[in-house]
Coordinates of C-alpha atoms in Angstrom, one line a residue:
Chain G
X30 CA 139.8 112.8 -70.4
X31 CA 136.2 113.0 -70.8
X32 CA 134.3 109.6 -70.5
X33 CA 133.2 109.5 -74.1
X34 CA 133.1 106.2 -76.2
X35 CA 132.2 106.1 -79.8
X36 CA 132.0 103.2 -81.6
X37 CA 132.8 101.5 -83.8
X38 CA 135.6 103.3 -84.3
X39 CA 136.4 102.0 -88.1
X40 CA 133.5 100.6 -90.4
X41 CA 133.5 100.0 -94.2
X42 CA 129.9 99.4 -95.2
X43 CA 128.3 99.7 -99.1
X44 CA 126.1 102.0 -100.6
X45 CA 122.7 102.0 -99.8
X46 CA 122.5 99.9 -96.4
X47 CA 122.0 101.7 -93.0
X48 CA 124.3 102.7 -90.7
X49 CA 124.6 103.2 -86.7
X50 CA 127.1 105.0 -85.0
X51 CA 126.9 105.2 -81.4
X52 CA 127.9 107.6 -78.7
X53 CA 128.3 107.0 -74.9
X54 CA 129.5 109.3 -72.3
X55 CA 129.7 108.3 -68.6
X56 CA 129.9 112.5 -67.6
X57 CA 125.8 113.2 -67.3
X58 CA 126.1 115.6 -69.7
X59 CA 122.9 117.0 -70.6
X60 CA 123.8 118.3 -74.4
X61 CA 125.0 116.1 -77.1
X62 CA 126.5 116.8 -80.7
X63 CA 127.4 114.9 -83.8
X64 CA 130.1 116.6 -86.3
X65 CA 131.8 115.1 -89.4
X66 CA 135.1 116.2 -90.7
X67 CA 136.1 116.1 -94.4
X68 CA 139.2 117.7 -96.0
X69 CA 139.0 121.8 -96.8
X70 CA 136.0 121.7 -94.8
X71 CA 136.5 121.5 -90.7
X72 CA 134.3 120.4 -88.1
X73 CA 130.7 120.6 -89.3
X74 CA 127.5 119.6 -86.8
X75 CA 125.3 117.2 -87.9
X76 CA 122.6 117.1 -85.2
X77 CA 122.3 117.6 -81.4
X78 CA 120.6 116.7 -78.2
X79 CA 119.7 119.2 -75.7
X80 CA 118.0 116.4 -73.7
X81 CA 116.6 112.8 -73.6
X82 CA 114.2 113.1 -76.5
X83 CA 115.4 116.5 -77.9
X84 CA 116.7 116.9 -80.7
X85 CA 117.5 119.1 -83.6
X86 CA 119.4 119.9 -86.7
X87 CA 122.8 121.0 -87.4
X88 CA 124.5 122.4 -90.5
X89 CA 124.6 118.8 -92.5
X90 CA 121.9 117.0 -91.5
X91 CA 120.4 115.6 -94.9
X92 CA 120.8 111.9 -95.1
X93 CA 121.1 111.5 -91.2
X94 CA 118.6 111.0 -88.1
X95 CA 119.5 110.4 -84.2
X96 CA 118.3 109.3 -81.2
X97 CA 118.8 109.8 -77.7
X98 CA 116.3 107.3 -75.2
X99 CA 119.0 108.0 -72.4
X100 CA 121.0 110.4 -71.3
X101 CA 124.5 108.6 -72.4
X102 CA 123.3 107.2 -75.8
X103 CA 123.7 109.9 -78.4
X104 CA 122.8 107.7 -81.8
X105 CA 123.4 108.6 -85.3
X106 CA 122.0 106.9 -88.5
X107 CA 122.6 106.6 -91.7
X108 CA 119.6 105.9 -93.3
X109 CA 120.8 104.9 -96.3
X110 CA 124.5 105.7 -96.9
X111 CA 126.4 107.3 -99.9
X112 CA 129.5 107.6 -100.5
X113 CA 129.1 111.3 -100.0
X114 CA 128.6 110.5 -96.5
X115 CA 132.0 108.9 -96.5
X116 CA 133.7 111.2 -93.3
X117 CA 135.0 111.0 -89.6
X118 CA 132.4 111.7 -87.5
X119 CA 133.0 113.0 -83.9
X120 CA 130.5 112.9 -80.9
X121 CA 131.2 115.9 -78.1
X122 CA 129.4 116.2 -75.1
X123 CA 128.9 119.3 -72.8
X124 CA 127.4 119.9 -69.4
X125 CA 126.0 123.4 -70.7
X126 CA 124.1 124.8 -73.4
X127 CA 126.5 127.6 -74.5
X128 CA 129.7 129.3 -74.4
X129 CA 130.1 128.7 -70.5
X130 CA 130.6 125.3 -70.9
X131 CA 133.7 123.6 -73.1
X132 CA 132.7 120.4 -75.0
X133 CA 134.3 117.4 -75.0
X134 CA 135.0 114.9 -77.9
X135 CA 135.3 111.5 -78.7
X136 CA 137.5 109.9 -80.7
X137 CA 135.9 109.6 -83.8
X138 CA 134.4 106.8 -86.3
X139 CA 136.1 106.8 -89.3
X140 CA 133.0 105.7 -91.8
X141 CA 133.9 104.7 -95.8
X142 CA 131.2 104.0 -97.6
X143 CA 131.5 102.3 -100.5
Chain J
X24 CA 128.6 133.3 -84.3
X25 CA 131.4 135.3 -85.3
X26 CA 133.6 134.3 -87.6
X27 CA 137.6 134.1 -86.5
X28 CA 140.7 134.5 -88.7
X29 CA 144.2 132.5 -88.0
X30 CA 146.9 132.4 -89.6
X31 CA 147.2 129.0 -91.8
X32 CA 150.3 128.0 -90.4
X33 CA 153.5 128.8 -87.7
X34 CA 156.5 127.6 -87.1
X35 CA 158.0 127.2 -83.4
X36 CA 161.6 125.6 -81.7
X37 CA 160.7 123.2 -78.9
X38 CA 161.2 124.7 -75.8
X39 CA 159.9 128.4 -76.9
X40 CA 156.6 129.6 -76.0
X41 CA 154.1 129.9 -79.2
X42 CA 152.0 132.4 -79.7
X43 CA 148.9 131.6 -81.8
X44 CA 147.0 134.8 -82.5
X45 CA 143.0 134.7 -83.0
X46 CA 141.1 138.0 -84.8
X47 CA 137.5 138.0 -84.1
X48 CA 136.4 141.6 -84.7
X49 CA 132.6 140.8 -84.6
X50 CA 132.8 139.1 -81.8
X51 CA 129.3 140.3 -79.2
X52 CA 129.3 140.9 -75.7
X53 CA 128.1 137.2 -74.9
X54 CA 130.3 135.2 -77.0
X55 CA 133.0 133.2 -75.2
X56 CA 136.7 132.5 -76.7
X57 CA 137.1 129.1 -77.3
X58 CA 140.5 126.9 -78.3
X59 CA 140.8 123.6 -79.1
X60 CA 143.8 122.1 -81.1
X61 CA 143.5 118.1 -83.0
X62 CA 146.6 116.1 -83.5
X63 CA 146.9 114.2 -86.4
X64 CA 143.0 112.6 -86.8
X65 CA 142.1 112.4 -83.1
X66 CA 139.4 114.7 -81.6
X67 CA 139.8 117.9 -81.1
X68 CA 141.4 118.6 -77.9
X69 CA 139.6 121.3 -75.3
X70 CA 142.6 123.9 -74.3
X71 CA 141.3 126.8 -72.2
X72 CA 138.4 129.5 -73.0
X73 CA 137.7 132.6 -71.6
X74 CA 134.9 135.9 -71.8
X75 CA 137.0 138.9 -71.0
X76 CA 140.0 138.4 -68.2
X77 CA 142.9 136.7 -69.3
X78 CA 143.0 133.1 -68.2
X79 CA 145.1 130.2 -67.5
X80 CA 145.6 126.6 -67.2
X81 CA 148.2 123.4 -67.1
X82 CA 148.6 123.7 -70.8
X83 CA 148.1 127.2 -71.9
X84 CA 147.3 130.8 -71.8
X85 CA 144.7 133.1 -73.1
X86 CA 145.1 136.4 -73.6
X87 CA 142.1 138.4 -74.7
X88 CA 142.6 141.9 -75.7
X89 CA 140.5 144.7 -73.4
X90 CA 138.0 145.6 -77.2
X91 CA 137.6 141.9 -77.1
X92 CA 138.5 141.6 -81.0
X93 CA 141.3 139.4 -81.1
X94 CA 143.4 136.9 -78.5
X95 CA 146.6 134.9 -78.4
X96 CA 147.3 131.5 -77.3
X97 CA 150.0 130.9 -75.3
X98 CA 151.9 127.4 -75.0
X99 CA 154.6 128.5 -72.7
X100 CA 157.2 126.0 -73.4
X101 CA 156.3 123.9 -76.6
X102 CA 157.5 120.7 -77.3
X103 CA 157.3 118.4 -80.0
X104 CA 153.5 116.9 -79.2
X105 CA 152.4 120.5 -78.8
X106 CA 152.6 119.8 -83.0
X107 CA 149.1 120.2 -83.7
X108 CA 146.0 122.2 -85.7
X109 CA 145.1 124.8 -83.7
X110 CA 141.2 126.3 -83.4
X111 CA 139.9 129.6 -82.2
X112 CA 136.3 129.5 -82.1
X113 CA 134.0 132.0 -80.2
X114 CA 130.9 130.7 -79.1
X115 CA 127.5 132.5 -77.8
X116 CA 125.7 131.1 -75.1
X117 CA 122.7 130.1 -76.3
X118 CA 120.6 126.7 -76.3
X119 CA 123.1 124.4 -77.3
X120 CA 125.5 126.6 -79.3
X121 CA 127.5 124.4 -81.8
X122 CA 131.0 124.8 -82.0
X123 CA 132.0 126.3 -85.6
X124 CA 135.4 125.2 -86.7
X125 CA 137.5 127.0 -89.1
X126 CA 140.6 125.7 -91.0
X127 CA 142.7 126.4 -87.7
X128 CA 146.1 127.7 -87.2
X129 CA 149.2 124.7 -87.9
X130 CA 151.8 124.7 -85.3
X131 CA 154.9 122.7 -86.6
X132 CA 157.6 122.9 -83.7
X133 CA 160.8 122.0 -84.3
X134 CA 164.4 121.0 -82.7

């Protein structure tokens, strides 16, 4: 299995307060991704990295911002969470930019917001 | 991307081989064939991929038809952990290209 860590893996956390998630590979993978999954609606990217320091927007990214200051630390935040944002939310990595290269994924962080 | 269509759901015994079909008529000369499957809430799990030959691996096979608008999964001998949501995704290779999911294919297998 890929190295990929997220954590935490479960956290309950009220309206309104921020909110970390954090993803850490051990592969050197240069791109990064973050998805949620809600029922009736699949996978959906939030943001990704293409690089220390790059960044861009996914599908869903209202609501969120991320970081990367190293190559294995992919973070996302919550800036102030809703219970919209209530979701599991994967981190995948992948050694290439496109359809060459499969992506990996973590286990996921199961976030309720409430 | 181009979009895929699965069937919602299949049924297979344990033992059989399964045979997930994929239809991605739109798909462009650059796009790869992508399939992952997700077992209960884990991650999706990375099964195989392919451009234009047929490939394989330990856990399945991936037929891709010579028009390059549909392909078939193959799980040669399923068992009862092959139980699973099944995704075909095609994916271009461009900067980053994101994986689009799709509701997926459901595999029950049975006794």
């Amino acid at each position: 299995d890929a190295g990929i860590t997220q954590s935490p893996r479960h956290k309950v956390t009220e309206t309104g307060t921020p909110v970390t998630l954090r993803c850490h590979q051990t592969e050197n993978h240069r791109y990064m991704y973050w998805y949620r999954q809600d029922p009736g609606h699949g996978l959906r990217l939030i943001h990704y990295s293409y690089g220390v320091k790059d960044t861009d927007k996914g599908e869903v990214s209202d609501g969120y911002s991320v970081s990367r200051s190293k190559t294995e630390d992919f973070l996302l935040t919550l800036e102030s969470a809703t219970s919209s944002q209530t979701s599991v939310y994967f981190c995948a990595i992948s050694a290439g930019p496109g359809g060459e290269a499969e992506a990996f994924f973590g286990q996921g962080t199961r976030l309720t917001v409430v | 991307d181009a979009k895929t269509t699965q069937p919602p759901s299949m049924d297979c015994a344990e033992g059989r081989a399964a045979n997930l079909p994929c239809n991605h008529s739109t798909i462009s000369g650059n796009e790869y064939v992508y399939w992952y499957r997700q077992i209960h809430s884990q991650g999706p799990q990375y099964i195989i991929h392919g451009l234009k030959n047929n490939e394989t691996n330990e856990m399945a096979s991936l037929i891709i038809t010579e028009d390059r608008k549909s392909s078939t999964l193959i799980l040669p001998h399923a068992t009862l952990r092959d139980t699973a949501v099944y995704y075909c995704i095609v994916r271009d290779t461009g900067t980053a290209s994101k994986l689009t999911f799709g509701t997926g294919t459901r595999l029950q297998v049975t006794l």
